[in-house]
CSV table of C-alpha atoms in Angstrom, one decimal:
chain,number,residue,atom,x,y,z
A,470,UNK,CA,-5.7,5.7,-2.0
A,471,UNK,CA,-5.4,3.7,-5.2
A,472,UNK,CA,-2.1,2.2,-5.7
A,473,UNK,CA,-0.7,0.2,-8.6
A,474,UNK,CA,2.8,-1.2,-9.3
A,475,UNK,CA,4.9,-1.9,-12.3
A,476,UNK,CA,7.8,-4.2,-12.9
A,477,UNK,CA,11.1,-2.5,-13.4
A,478,UNK,CA,12.8,-5.3,-15.2
A,479,UNK,CA,10.9,-6.8,-18.1
A,480,UNK,CA,12.5,-9.8,-19.9
A,481,UNK,CA,12.2,-10.7,-23.5
A,482,UNK,CA,10.2,-13.7,-24.5
A,483,UNK,CA,11.2,-15.9,-21.6
A,484,UNK,CA,8.5,-18.3,-20.5
A,485,UNK,CA,8.2,-19.0,-16.8
A,486,UNK,CA,7.9,-22.4,-15.4
A,487,UNK,CA,4.2,-23.1,-14.9
A,488,UNK,CA,3.3,-20.2,-17.2
A,489,UNK,CA,1.5,-22.5,-19.6
A,490,UNK,CA,-1.5,-22.6,-17.3
A,491,UNK,CA,-1.5,-18.8,-17.1
A,492,UNK,CA,-1.6,-18.7,-20.9
A,493,UNK,CA,-4.8,-20.6,-20.9
A,494,UNK,CA,-6.6,-18.1,-18.8
A,495,UNK,CA,-7.6,-14.6,-19.7
A,496,UNK,CA,-5.9,-11.5,-18.1
A,497,UNK,CA,-9.1,-10.7,-16.3
A,498,UNK,CA,-9.3,-14.2,-14.8
A,499,UNK,CA,-5.7,-14.1,-13.6
A,500,UNK,CA,-6.2,-10.6,-12.1
A,501,UNK,CA,-9.5,-11.6,-10.3
A,502,UNK,CA,-7.7,-14.6,-8.8
A,503,UNK,CA,-4.8,-12.4,-7.6
A,504,UNK,CA,-7.2,-9.9,-6.0
A,505,UNK,CA,-9.1,-12.7,-4.3
A,506,UNK,CA,-5.9,-14.1,-2.9
A,507,UNK,CA,-4.8,-10.7,-1.6
A,508,UNK,CA,-8.2,-10.1,0.1
A,509,UNK,CA,-7.8,-13.4,2.0
A,510,UNK,CA,-4.5,-12.5,3.6
A,511,UNK,CA,-4.2,-12.2,7.3
A,512,UNK,CA,-1.3,-9.7,7.0
A,513,UNK,CA,0.8,-7.9,4.3
A,514,UNK,CA,3.3,-5.1,4.0
A,515,UNK,CA,2.9,-2.3,1.4
A,516,UNK,CA,5.8,-0.1,0.4
A,517,UNK,CA,4.6,2.9,-1.7
A,518,UNK,CA,6.3,5.7,-3.6
A,519,UNK,CA,4.5,8.5,-5.3
A,520,UNK,CA,5.7,11.4,-7.5
A,521,UNK,CA,3.6,14.3,-8.9
A,522,UNK,CA,3.8,14.4,-12.7
A,523,UNK,CA,3.9,18.2,-12.8
A,524,UNK,CA,5.1,19.2,-9.3
A,525,UNK,CA,7.8,16.6,-8.9
A,526,UNK,CA,6.8,16.4,-5.2
A,527,UNK,CA,7.6,13.0,-3.8
A,528,UNK,CA,6.4,11.0,-0.8
A,529,UNK,CA,6.9,7.4,0.3
A,530,UNK,CA,5.1,5.3,2.9
A,531,UNK,CA,5.0,1.8,4.5
A,532,UNK,CA,1.9,0.1,5.7
A,533,UNK,CA,2.0,-3.1,7.8
A,534,UNK,CA,-1.6,-4.3,8.2
A,535,UNK,CA,-4.0,-7.2,8.9
A,536,UNK,CA,-6.3,-5.6,6.3
A,537,UNK,CA,-9.0,-5.2,9.0
A,538,UNK,CA,-8.3,-3.1,12.1
A,539,UNK,CA,-4.7,-3.4,13.2
A,540,UNK,CA,-1.9,-1.7,11.3
A,541,UNK,CA,1.2,0.5,11.5
A,542,UNK,CA,1.7,3.3,8.9
A,543,UNK,CA,4.6,5.6,8.2
A,544,UNK,CA,4.7,8.4,5.6
A,545,UNK,CA,7.6,10.7,4.6
A,546,UNK,CA,7.6,13.7,2.2
A,547,UNK,CA,10.6,15.1,0.3
A,548,UNK,CA,10.3,18.2,2.5
A,549,UNK,CA,11.2,16.1,5.5
A,550,UNK,CA,7.7,16.2,7.0
A,551,UNK,CA,6.4,12.8,8.2
A,552,UNK,CA,3.5,11.0,9.8
A,553,UNK,CA,3.3,7.9,11.9
A,554,UNK,CA,0.1,6.0,12.8
A,555,UNK,CA,-0.7,2.9,14.8
A,556,UNK,CA,-4.2,1.6,14.8
A,557,UNK,CA,-5.3,-1.1,17.2
A,558,UNK,CA,-9.0,-1.8,16.8
A,559,UNK,CA,-11.0,1.3,17.8
A,560,UNK,CA,-7.9,3.4,18.8
A,561,UNK,CA,-5.5,5.5,16.8
A,562,UNK,CA,-2.1,6.7,17.9
A,563,UNK,CA,-0.6,9.4,15.7
A,564,UNK,CA,2.7,11.3,15.7
A,565,UNK,CA,3.6,14.1,13.3
A,566,UNK,CA,7.1,15.2,12.3
A,567,UNK,CA,7.4,18.8,11.0
A,568,UNK,CA,10.8,19.3,9.3
A,569,UNK,CA,10.8,23.1,10.1
A,570,UNK,CA,10.2,22.6,13.8
A,571,UNK,CA,13.5,22.5,15.7
A,572,UNK,CA,12.2,20.2,18.4
A,573,UNK,CA,10.5,17.1,17.0
A,574,UNK,CA,7.4,15.7,18.5
A,575,UNK,CA,8.2,12.6,20.6
A,576,UNK,CA,4.6,12.0,21.9
A,577,UNK,CA,1.9,10.0,20.3
A,578,UNK,CA,-1.7,11.5,20.3
A,579,UNK,CA,-4.3,8.9,21.2
A,580,UNK,CA,-7.8,9.3,19.7
A,581,UNK,CA,-10.8,7.2,18.8
A,582,UNK,CA,-10.4,5.6,15.3
A,583,UNK,CA,-13.9,6.9,14.5
A,584,UNK,CA,-12.7,10.5,15.0
A,585,UNK,CA,-9.9,10.3,12.3
A,586,UNK,CA,-10.2,10.1,8.6
A,587,UNK,CA,-8.2,9.0,5.6
A,588,UNK,CA,-8.6,12.5,4.2
A,589,UNK,CA,-6.3,13.7,7.0
A,590,UNK,CA,-3.6,11.4,5.7
A,591,UNK,CA,-4.3,8.5,8.0
A,592,UNK,CA,-5.2,4.9,7.0
A,593,UNK,CA,-8.0,2.7,8.0
A,594,UNK,CA,-5.9,-0.5,7.6
A,595,UNK,CA,-8.0,-1.9,4.8
A,596,UNK,CA,-7.4,-2.3,1.0
A,597,UNK,CA,-10.1,-3.2,-1.6
A,598,UNK,CA,-8.0,-5.2,-4.0
A,599,UNK,CA,-10.4,-4.5,-6.9
A,600,UNK,CA,-9.4,-3.6,-10.4
A,601,UNK,CA,-11.3,-1.7,-13.1
A,602,UNK,CA,-10.6,-1.3,-16.8
A,603,UNK,CA,-9.3,-3.5,-19.6
A,604,UNK,CA,-6.6,-6.0,-18.7
A,605,UNK,CA,-4.1,-7.4,-21.2
A,606,UNK,CA,-1.1,-9.7,-20.8
A,607,UNK,CA,2.5,-8.5,-21.1
A,608,UNK,CA,5.8,-10.4,-21.1
A,609,UNK,CA,6.9,-12.3,-18.0
A,610,UNK,CA,9.1,-10.4,-15.6
A,611,UNK,CA,11.5,-11.1,-12.7
A,612,UNK,CA,10.6,-9.3,-9.4
A,613,UNK,CA,13.1,-9.6,-6.6
A,614,UNK,CA,14.3,-12.9,-8.0
A,615,UNK,CA,10.8,-14.4,-8.5
A,616,UNK,CA,9.1,-14.8,-11.9
A,617,UNK,CA,5.9,-12.8,-12.3
A,618,UNK,CA,3.0,-12.6,-14.8
A,619,UNK,CA,2.6,-9.1,-16.1
A,620,UNK,CA,-0.8,-7.6,-16.7
A,621,UNK,CA,-1.5,-4.1,-17.9
A,622,UNK,CA,-4.9,-2.5,-16.9
A,623,UNK,CA,-6.0,0.6,-18.7
A,624,UNK,CA,-8.6,2.8,-17.1
A,625,UNK,CA,-11.9,3.2,-18.9
A,626,UNK,CA,-11.2,6.9,-19.5
A,627,UNK,CA,-7.8,6.1,-20.9
A,628,UNK,CA,-6.1,8.7,-18.6
A,629,UNK,CA,-4.2,6.2,-16.5
A,630,UNK,CA,-2.8,2.7,-16.6
A,631,UNK,CA,-1.7,0.1,-14.0
A,632,UNK,CA,0.9,-2.6,-14.5
A,633,UNK,CA,0.5,-5.6,-12.2
A,634,UNK,CA,3.2,-8.1,-11.5
A,635,UNK,CA,1.6,-11.4,-10.1
A,636,UNK,CA,3.6,-14.3,-8.7
A,637,UNK,CA,3.9,-17.0,-11.4
A,638,UNK,CA,4.6,-19.8,-9.0
A,639,UNK,CA,3.0,-20.7,-5.7
A,640,UNK,CA,0.2,-18.4,-4.4
A,641,UNK,CA,-0.8,-15.8,-7.0
A,642,UNK,CA,0.2,-12.8,-4.8
A,643,UNK,CA,0.4,-9.4,-6.3
A,644,UNK,CA,4.1,-8.5,-6.0
A,645,UNK,CA,4.3,-5.1,-7.5
A,646,UNK,CA,2.0,-2.5,-9.2
A,647,UNK,CA,2.8,0.7,-11.0
A,648,UNK,CA,0.4,3.4,-11.8
A,649,UNK,CA,1.1,6.0,-14.6
A,650,UNK,CA,-1.4,8.9,-14.8
A,651,UNK,CA,-1.6,12.5,-15.8
A,652,UNK,CA,-1.3,13.9,-12.3
A,653,UNK,CA,1.1,11.4,-10.6
A,654,UNK,CA,2.8,8.1,-10.9
A,655,UNK,CA,3.2,5.6,-8.1
A,656,UNK,CA,4.8,2.3,-7.3
A,657,UNK,CA,3.7,-0.2,-4.6
A,658,UNK,CA,5.5,-3.3,-3.5
A,659,UNK,CA,3.8,-6.1,-1.5
A,660,UNK,CA,5.7,-8.4,0.9
A,661,UNK,CA,5.5,-10.3,4.2
A,662,UNK,CA,2.4,-12.2,3.1
A,663,UNK,CA,0.6,-13.8,6.1
A,664,UNK,CA,3.6,-13.2,8.3
A,665,UNK,CA,3.2,-12.5,12.0
A,666,UNK,CA,2.1,-8.9,12.5
A,667,UNK,CA,3.7,-7.2,15.5
A,668,UNK,CA,1.7,-4.0,15.9
A,669,UNK,CA,1.3,-2.8,19.4
A,670,UNK,CA,0.4,0.5,21.1
A,671,UNK,CA,3.2,2.9,22.1
A,672,UNK,CA,4.5,3.0,25.6
A,673,UNK,CA,1.9,4.7,27.9
A,674,UNK,CA,4.5,7.3,29.0
A,675,UNK,CA,4.8,8.4,25.4
A,676,UNK,CA,1.0,8.9,24.8
A,677,UNK,CA,-1.2,11.9,25.2
A,678,UNK,CA,-4.8,10.7,25.5
A,679,UNK,CA,-7.1,13.1,23.6
A,680,UNK,CA,-10.0,10.8,23.9
A,681,UNK,CA,-10.1,11.4,27.6
A,682,UNK,CA,-10.6,15.1,26.9
A,683,UNK,CA,-13.6,14.3,24.7
A,684,UNK,CA,-11.7,14.7,21.4
């Protein structure tokens, strides 16, 4: 899933401390450095919100991941339906919540990670952190109390655009991205950079092992 995040509070012509160095680099150079920094993380949390441009349907999700093979994912739709997933190496634990079902599912389904797919709404814990299109600089912004460099990336087909907010001080983490397109718009916030990742399998009593049944 491609996700991009936009700053909600843009400031006028304020110049951030340390921004002079950023002014000397091109937008592409700044974005490449940020993507490289994100790819090197040992853990990160992504909070995402997506709304259909024509349908108005909305869903939100949270992913806590080591960007490799261990992660915890939660997704909720405006209908009340939801999905939870825990991946630990080669094993997935999945639990669905159907809003129209009176009795909610309390058990996790255990399967081999190789038997599940992102097309089914699940995650594989990874993120590419690559950007395509033409990048231009915007005005500095404040994101959750921290100054950020703002870059706008327009897709080559001109049908969608991304706004990246990159930390202006310290490590050049991507803090927030907004995508605006003809079919949907989404916002993703990044946090908990390199913090300890406490992702563990559910209690054995709460798990139905489908892999033992050859599924």
